[in-house]
C-alpha positions as a LaTeX table, in Angstrom:
\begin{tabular}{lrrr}
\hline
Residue & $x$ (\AA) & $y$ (\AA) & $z$ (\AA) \\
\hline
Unk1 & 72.00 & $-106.56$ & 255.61 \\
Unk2 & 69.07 & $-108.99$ & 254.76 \\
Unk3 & 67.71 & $-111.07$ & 257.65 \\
Unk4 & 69.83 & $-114.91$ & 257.48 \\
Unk5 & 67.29 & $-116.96$ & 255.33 \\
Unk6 & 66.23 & $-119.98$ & 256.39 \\
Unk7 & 67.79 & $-123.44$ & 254.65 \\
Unk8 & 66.14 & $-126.88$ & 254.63 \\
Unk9 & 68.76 & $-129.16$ & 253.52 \\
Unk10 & 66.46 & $-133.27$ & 253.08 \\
Unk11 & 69.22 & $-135.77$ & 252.96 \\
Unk12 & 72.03 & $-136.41$ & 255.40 \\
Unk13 & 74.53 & $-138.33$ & 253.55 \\
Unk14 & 77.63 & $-137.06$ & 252.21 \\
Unk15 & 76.52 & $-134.21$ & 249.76 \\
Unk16 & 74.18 & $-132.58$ & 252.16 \\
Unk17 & 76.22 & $-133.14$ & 255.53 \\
Unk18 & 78.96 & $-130.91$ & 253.81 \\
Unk19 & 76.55 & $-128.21$ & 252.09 \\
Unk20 & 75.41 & $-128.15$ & 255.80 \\
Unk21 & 79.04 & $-128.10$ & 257.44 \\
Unk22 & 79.57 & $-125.54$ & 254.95 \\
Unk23 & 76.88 & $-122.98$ & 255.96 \\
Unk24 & 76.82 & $-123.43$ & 259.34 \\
Unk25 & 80.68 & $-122.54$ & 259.26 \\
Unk26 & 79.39 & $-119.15$ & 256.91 \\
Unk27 & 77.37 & $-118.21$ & 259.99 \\
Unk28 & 73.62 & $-119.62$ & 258.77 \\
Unk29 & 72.01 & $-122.43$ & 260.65 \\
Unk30 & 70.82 & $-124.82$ & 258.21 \\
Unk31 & 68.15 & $-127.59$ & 259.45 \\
Unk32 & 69.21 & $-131.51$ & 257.66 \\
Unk33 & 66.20 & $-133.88$ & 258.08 \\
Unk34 & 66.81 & $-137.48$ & 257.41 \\
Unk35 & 64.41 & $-140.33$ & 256.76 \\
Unk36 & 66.81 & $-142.87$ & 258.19 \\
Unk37 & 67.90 & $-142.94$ & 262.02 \\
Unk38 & 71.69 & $-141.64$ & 261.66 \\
Unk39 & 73.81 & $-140.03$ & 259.35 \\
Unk40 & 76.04 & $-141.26$ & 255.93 \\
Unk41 & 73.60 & $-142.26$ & 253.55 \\
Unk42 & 75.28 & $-144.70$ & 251.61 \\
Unk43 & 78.15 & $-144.41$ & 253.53 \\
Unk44 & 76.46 & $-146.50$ & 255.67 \\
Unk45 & 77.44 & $-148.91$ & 259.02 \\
Unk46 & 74.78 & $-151.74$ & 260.35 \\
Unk47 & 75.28 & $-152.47$ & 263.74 \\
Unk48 & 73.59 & $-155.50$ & 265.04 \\
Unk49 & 72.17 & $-156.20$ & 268.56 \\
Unk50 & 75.53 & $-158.74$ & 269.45 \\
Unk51 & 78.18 & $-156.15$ & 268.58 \\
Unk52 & 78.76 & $-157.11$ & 264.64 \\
Unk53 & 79.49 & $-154.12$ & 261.99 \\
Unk54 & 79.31 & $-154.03$ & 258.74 \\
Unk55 & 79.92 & $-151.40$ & 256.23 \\
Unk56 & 77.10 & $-152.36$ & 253.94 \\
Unk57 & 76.98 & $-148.78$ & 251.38 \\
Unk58 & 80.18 & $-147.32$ & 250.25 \\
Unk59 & 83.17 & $-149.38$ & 250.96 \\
Unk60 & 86.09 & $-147.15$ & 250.85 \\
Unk61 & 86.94 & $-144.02$ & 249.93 \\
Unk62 & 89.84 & $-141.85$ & 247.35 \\
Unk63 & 90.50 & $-138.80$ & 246.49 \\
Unk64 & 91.12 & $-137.10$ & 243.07 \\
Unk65 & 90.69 & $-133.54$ & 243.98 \\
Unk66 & 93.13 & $-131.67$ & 246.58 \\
Unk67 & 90.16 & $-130.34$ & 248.54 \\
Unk68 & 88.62 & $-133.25$ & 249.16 \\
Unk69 & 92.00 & $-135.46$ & 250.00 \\
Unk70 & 92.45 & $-132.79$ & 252.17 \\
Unk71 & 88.70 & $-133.02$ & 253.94 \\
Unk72 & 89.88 & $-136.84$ & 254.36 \\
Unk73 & 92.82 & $-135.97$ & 255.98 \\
Unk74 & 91.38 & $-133.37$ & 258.25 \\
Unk75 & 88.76 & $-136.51$ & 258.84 \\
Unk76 & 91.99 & $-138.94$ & 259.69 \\
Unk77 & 93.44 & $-136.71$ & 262.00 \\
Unk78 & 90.45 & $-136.03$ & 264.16 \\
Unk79 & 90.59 & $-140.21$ & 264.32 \\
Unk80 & 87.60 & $-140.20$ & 261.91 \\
Unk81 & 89.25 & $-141.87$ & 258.84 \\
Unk82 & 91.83 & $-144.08$ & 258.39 \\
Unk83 & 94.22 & $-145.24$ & 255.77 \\
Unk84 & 92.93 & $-149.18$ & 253.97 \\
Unk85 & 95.55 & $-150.70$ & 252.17 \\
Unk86 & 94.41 & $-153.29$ & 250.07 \\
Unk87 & 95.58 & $-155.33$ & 246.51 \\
Unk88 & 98.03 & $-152.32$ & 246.38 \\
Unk89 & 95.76 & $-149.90$ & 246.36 \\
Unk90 & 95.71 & $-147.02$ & 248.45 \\
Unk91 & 92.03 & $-145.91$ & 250.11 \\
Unk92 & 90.54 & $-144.80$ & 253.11 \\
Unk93 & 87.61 & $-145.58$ & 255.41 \\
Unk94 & 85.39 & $-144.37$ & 258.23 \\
Unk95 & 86.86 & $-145.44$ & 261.66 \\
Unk96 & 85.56 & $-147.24$ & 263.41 \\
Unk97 & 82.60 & $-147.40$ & 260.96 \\
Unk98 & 82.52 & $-146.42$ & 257.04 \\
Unk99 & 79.41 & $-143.12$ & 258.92 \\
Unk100 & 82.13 & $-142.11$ & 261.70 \\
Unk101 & 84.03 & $-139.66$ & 258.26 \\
Unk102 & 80.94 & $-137.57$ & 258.78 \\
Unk103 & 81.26 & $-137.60$ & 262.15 \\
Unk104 & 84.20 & $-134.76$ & 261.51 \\
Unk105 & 81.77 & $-132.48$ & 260.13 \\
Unk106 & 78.44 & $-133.54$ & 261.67 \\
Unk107 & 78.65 & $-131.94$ & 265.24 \\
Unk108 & 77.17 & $-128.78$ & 266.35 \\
Unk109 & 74.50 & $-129.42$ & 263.07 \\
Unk110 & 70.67 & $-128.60$ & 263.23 \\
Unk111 & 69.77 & $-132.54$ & 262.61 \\
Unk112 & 66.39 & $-134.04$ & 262.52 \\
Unk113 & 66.44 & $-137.73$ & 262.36 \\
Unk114 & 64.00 & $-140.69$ & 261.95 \\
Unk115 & 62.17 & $-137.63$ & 259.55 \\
Unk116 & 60.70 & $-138.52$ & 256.42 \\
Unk117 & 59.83 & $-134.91$ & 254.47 \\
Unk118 & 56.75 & $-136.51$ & 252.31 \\
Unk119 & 56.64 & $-133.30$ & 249.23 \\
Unk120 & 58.46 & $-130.06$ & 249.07 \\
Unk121 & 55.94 & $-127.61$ & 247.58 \\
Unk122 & 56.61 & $-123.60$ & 246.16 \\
Unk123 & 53.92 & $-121.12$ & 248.43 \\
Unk124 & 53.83 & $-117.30$ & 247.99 \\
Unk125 & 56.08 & $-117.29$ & 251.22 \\
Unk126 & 58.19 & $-120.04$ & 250.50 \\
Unk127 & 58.90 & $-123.58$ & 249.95 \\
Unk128 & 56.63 & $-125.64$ & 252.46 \\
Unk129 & 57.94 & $-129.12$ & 253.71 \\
Unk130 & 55.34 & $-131.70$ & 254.29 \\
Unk131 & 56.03 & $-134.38$ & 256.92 \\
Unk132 & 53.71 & $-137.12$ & 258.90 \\
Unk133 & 53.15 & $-134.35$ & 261.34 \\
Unk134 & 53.86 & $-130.92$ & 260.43 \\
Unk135 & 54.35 & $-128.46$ & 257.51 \\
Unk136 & 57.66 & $-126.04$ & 257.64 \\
Unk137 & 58.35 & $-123.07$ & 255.29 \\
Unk138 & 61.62 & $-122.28$ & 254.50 \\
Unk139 & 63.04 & $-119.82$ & 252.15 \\
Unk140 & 66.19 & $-122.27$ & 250.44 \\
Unk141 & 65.62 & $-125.90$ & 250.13 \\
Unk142 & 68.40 & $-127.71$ & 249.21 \\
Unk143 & 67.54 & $-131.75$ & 247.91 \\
Unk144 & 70.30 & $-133.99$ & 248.78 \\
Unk145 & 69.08 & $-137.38$ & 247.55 \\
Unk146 & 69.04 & $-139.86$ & 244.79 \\
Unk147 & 67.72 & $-137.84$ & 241.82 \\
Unk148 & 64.86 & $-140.60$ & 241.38 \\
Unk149 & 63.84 & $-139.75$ & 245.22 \\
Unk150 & 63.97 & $-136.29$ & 244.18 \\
Unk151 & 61.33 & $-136.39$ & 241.21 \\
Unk152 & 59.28 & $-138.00$ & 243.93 \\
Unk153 & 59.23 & $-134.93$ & 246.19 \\
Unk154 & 58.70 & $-132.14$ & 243.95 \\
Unk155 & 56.30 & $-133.95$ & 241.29 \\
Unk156 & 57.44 & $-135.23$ & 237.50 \\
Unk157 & 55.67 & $-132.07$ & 235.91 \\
Unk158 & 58.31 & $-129.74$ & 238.19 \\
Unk159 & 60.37 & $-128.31$ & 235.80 \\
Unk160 & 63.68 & $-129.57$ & 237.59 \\
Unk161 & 62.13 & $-132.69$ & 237.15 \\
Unk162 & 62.19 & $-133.26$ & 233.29 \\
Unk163 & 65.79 & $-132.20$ & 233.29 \\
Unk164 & 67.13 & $-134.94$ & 235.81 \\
Unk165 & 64.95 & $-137.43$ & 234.58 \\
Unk166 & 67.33 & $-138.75$ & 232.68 \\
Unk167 & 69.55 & $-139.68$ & 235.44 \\
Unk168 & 70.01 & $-143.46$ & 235.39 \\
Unk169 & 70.43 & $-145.10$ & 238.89 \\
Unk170 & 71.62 & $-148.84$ & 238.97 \\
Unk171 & 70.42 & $-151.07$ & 242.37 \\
Unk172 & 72.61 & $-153.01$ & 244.46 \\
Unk173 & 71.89 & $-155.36$ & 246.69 \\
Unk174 & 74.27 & $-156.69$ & 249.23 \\
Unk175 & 74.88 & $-159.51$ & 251.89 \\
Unk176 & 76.13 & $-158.67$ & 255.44 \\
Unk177 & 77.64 & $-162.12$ & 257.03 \\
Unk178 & 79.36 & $-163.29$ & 259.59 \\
Unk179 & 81.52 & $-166.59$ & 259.96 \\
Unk180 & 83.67 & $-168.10$ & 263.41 \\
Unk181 & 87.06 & $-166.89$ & 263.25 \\
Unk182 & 89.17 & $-169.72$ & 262.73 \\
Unk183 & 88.02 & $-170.60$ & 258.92 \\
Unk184 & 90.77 & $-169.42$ & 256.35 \\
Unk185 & 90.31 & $-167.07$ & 253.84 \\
Unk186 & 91.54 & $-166.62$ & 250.03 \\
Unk187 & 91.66 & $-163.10$ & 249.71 \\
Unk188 & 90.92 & $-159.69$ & 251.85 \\
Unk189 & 88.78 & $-158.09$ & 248.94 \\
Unk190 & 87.99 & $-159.31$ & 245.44 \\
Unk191 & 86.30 & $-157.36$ & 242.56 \\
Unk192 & 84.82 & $-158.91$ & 239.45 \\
Unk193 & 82.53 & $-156.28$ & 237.77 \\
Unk194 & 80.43 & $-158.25$ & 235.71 \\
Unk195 & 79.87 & $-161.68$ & 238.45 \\
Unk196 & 77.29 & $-162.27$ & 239.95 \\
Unk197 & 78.92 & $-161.06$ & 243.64 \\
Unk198 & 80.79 & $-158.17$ & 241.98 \\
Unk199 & 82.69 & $-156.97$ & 245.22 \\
Unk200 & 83.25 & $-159.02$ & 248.55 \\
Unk201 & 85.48 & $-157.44$ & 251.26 \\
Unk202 & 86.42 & $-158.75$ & 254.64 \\
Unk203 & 85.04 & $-155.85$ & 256.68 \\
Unk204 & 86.33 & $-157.14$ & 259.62 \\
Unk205 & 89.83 & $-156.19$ & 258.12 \\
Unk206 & 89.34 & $-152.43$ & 257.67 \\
Unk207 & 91.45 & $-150.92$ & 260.16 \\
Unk208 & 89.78 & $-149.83$ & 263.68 \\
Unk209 & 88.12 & $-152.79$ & 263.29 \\
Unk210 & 86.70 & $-155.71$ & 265.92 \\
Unk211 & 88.95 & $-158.93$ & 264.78 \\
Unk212 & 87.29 & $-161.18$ & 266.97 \\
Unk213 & 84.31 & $-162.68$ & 264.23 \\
Unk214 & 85.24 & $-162.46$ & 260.49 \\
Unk215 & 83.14 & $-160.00$ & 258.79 \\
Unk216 & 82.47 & $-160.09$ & 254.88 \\
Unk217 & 80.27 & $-157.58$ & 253.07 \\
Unk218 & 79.05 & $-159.24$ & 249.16 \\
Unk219 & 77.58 & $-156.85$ & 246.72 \\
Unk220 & 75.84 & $-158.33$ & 244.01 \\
Unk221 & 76.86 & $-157.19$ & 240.09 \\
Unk222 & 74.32 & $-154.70$ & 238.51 \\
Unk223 & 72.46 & $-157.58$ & 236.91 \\
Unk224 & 71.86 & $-159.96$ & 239.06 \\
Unk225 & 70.06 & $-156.78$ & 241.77 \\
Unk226 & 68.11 & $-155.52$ & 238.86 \\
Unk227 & 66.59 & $-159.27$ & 238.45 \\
Unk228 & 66.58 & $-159.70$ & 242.38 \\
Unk229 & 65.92 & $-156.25$ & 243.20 \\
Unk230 & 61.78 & $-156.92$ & 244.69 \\
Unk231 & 62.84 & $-160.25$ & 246.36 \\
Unk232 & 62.19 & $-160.37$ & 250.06 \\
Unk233 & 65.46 & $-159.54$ & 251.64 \\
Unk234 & 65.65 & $-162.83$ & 253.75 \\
Unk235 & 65.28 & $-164.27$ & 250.48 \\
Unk236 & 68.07 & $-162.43$ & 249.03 \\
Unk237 & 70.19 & $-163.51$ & 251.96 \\
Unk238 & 69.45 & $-166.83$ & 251.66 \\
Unk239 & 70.11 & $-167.13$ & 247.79 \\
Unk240 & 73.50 & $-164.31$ & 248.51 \\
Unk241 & 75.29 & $-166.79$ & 251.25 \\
Unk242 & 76.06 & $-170.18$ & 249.49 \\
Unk243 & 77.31 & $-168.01$ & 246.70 \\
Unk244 & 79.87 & $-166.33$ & 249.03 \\
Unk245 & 80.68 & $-169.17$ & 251.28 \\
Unk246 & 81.30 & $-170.72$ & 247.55 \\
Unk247 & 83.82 & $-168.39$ & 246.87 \\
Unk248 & 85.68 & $-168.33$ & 249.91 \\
Unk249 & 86.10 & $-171.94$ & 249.98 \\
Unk250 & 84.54 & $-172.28$ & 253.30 \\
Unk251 & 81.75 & $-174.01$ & 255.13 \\
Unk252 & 78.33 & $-172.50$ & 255.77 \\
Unk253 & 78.70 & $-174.19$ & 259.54 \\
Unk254 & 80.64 & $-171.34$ & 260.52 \\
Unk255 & 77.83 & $-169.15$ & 260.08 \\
Unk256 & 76.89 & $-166.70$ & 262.81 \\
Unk257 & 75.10 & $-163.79$ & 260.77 \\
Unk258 & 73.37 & $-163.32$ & 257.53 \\
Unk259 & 71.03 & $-160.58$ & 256.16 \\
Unk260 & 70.35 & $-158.67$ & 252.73 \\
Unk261 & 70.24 & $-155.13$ & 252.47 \\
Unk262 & 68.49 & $-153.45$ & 249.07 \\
Unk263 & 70.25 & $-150.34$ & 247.63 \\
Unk264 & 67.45 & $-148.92$ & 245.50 \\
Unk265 & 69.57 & $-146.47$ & 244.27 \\
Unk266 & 73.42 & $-147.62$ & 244.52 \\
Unk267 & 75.33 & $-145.52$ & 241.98 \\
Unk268 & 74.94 & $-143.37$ & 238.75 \\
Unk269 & 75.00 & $-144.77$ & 235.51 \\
Unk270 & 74.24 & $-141.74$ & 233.64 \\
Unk271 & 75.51 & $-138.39$ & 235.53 \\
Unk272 & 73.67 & $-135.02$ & 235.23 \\
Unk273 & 77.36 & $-133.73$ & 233.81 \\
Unk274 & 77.66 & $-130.92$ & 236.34 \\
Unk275 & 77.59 & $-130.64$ & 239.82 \\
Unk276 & 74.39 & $-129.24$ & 240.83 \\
Unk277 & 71.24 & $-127.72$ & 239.51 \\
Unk278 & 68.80 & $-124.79$ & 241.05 \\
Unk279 & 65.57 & $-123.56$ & 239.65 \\
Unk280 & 64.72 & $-120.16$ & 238.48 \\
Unk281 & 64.21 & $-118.57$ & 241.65 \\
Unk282 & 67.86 & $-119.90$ & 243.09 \\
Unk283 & 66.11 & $-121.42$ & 245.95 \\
Unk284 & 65.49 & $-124.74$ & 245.18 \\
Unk285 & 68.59 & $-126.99$ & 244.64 \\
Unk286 & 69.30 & $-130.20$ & 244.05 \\
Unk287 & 72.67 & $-132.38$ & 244.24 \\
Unk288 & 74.56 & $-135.51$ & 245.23 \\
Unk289 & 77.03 & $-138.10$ & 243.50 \\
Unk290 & 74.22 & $-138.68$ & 240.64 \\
Unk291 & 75.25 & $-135.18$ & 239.41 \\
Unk292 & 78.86 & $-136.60$ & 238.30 \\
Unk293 & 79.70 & $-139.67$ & 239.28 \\
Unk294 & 79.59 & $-142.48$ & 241.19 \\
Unk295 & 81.93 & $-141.56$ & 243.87 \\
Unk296 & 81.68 & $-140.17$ & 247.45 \\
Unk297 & 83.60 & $-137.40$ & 246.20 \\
Unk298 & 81.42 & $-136.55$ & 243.72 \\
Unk299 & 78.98 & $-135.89$ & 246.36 \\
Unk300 & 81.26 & $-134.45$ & 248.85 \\
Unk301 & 81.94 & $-131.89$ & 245.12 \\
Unk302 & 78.14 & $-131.01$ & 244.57 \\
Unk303 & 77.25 & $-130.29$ & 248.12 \\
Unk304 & 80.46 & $-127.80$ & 248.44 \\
Unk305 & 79.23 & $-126.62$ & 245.06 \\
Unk306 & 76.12 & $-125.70$ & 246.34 \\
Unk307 & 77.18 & $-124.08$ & 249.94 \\
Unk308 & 79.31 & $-122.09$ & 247.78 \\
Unk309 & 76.21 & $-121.01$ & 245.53 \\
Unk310 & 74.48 & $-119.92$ & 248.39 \\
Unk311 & 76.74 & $-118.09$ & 249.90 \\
Unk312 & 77.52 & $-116.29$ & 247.30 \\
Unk313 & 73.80 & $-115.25$ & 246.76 \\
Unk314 & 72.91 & $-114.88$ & 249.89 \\
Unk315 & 75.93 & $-112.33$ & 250.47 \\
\hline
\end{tabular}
């Protein structure tokens, strides 16, 4: 029996949380290091300092594959998820917040927050990790990002590189605001793909949810981020709000909270077509929902994809 290699897995959102939850269930202790301060990714909550939540990334989840409904419901039972009903369709979400559905898998997990790894380079021992402070070798790296992020990491000559370069990421960029409770409202959610505000949702309304201040989350249409994308993001709130207080019919009086948030890289526009790719070696891999599609569960897909890979290796 070989000695238990050590895994790096950068990227603690949904693809590399569950390659993680995955492996550490197997028997291997995996290490995740995030840039950001908690856990989701894009299946993200913003808390602000007077109590307000908003699920600003992903805004609901479904399921086509039986694995992964049942990973939800697994979630939902452990009071993790919970069931959204909206416009007669049938979703679920984080609860209390849209991050809490990795919370079922995130415990017990070698985590290193608030760590940005700066390259990820091949040595005769290894793969070395670069951060502000230290350099780490570790013998499987696994790249759980935005493929653009990824090309960043390992170089554009990397060979792993030219093959995902073709990945096409659109932006999003989307408004987080709060109104006094006593304004009515025309609709819950509403969805028009190619308007300016593409999606609005009354957070608030999720299930699990504080009631007490109406909540609405706006995310602008592909268009409109790409020609806002660089704008200051108090800017962008302040050009994002009268748009959505337009819509909803209501009064910008009633304002209690407003700021932007800029997804770089929101969703895939052009997928790799399967759901993971490793280089020669078998120790460098790289996944998430860019490999096919833009769904949650195409990440939750790769990152099981690549546990599995692993594990099969490895054993």
């Amino acid at each position: 029996q070989m000695e238990k290699p050590n895994i790096a897995i950068i990227g603690a959102g949904m693809s590399g949380m569950i390659c993680a939850r995955n492996l550490k269930d197997a028997g291997y202790d995996p290490i995740v290091f995030e840039k950001s301060r908690g856990v989701g990714g894009r299946m993200a909550t913003r808390r602000t300092s007077d109590g307000l939540q908003f699920d600003h990334g992903a805004q609901y989840v479904t399921a086509k594959n039986k694995q992964f409904q049942s990973f939800i419901d697994r979630a939902a039972s452990a009071g993790y998820a919970a069931n959204w009903e909206f416009d007669g369709k049938n979703t679920f979400v984080g609860s209390p917040s849209m991050n809490s559905m990795l919370g079922s898998i995130s415990k017990d997990i070698s985590l290193q927050l608030n760590q940005e790894i700066k390259s990820v380079d091949k040595t005769e021992n290894g793969w070395a990790l670069s951060s502000e402070s230290k350099k780490k070798i570790f013998d499987i790296v696994v790249l759980a990002l935005p493929a653009p992020q990824i090309i960043n990491l390992i170089g554009k000559n990397n060979s792993l590189s030219q093959i995902i370069c073709g990945i096409e990421m659109a932006p999003c960029l989307t408004l987080m605001a709060a109104f006094t409770s006593d304004e009515d409202t025309p609709f819950i959610t509403c969805s028009e793909v190619n308007d300016d505000l593409a999606w609005i949702a009354q957070d608030s309304a999720k299930p699990r949810r504080s009631r007490e201040i109406t909540c609405w989350v706006a995310q602008a249409g592909d268009d409109w981020s790409r020609r806002y994308l660089e704008y200051d993001k108090d800017e962008i709130a302040r050009i994002l709000t009268p748009m959505l207080c337009e819509r909803l019919g209501i009064n910008s009086r009633g304002l209690l909270y407003s700021s932007a948030h800029r997804w770089r890289y929101s969703k895939v526009i052009v997928p790799l077509g399967r759901s993971y790719i490793s280089d020669d070696s078998v120790t460098l891999y790289l996944g998430g929902d860019w490999a096919t599609g833009a769904r949650v569960e195409a990440a939750w897909e790769s990152g099981t994809a690549i546990a599995r890979d692993i594990l099969k290796r490895v054993e």
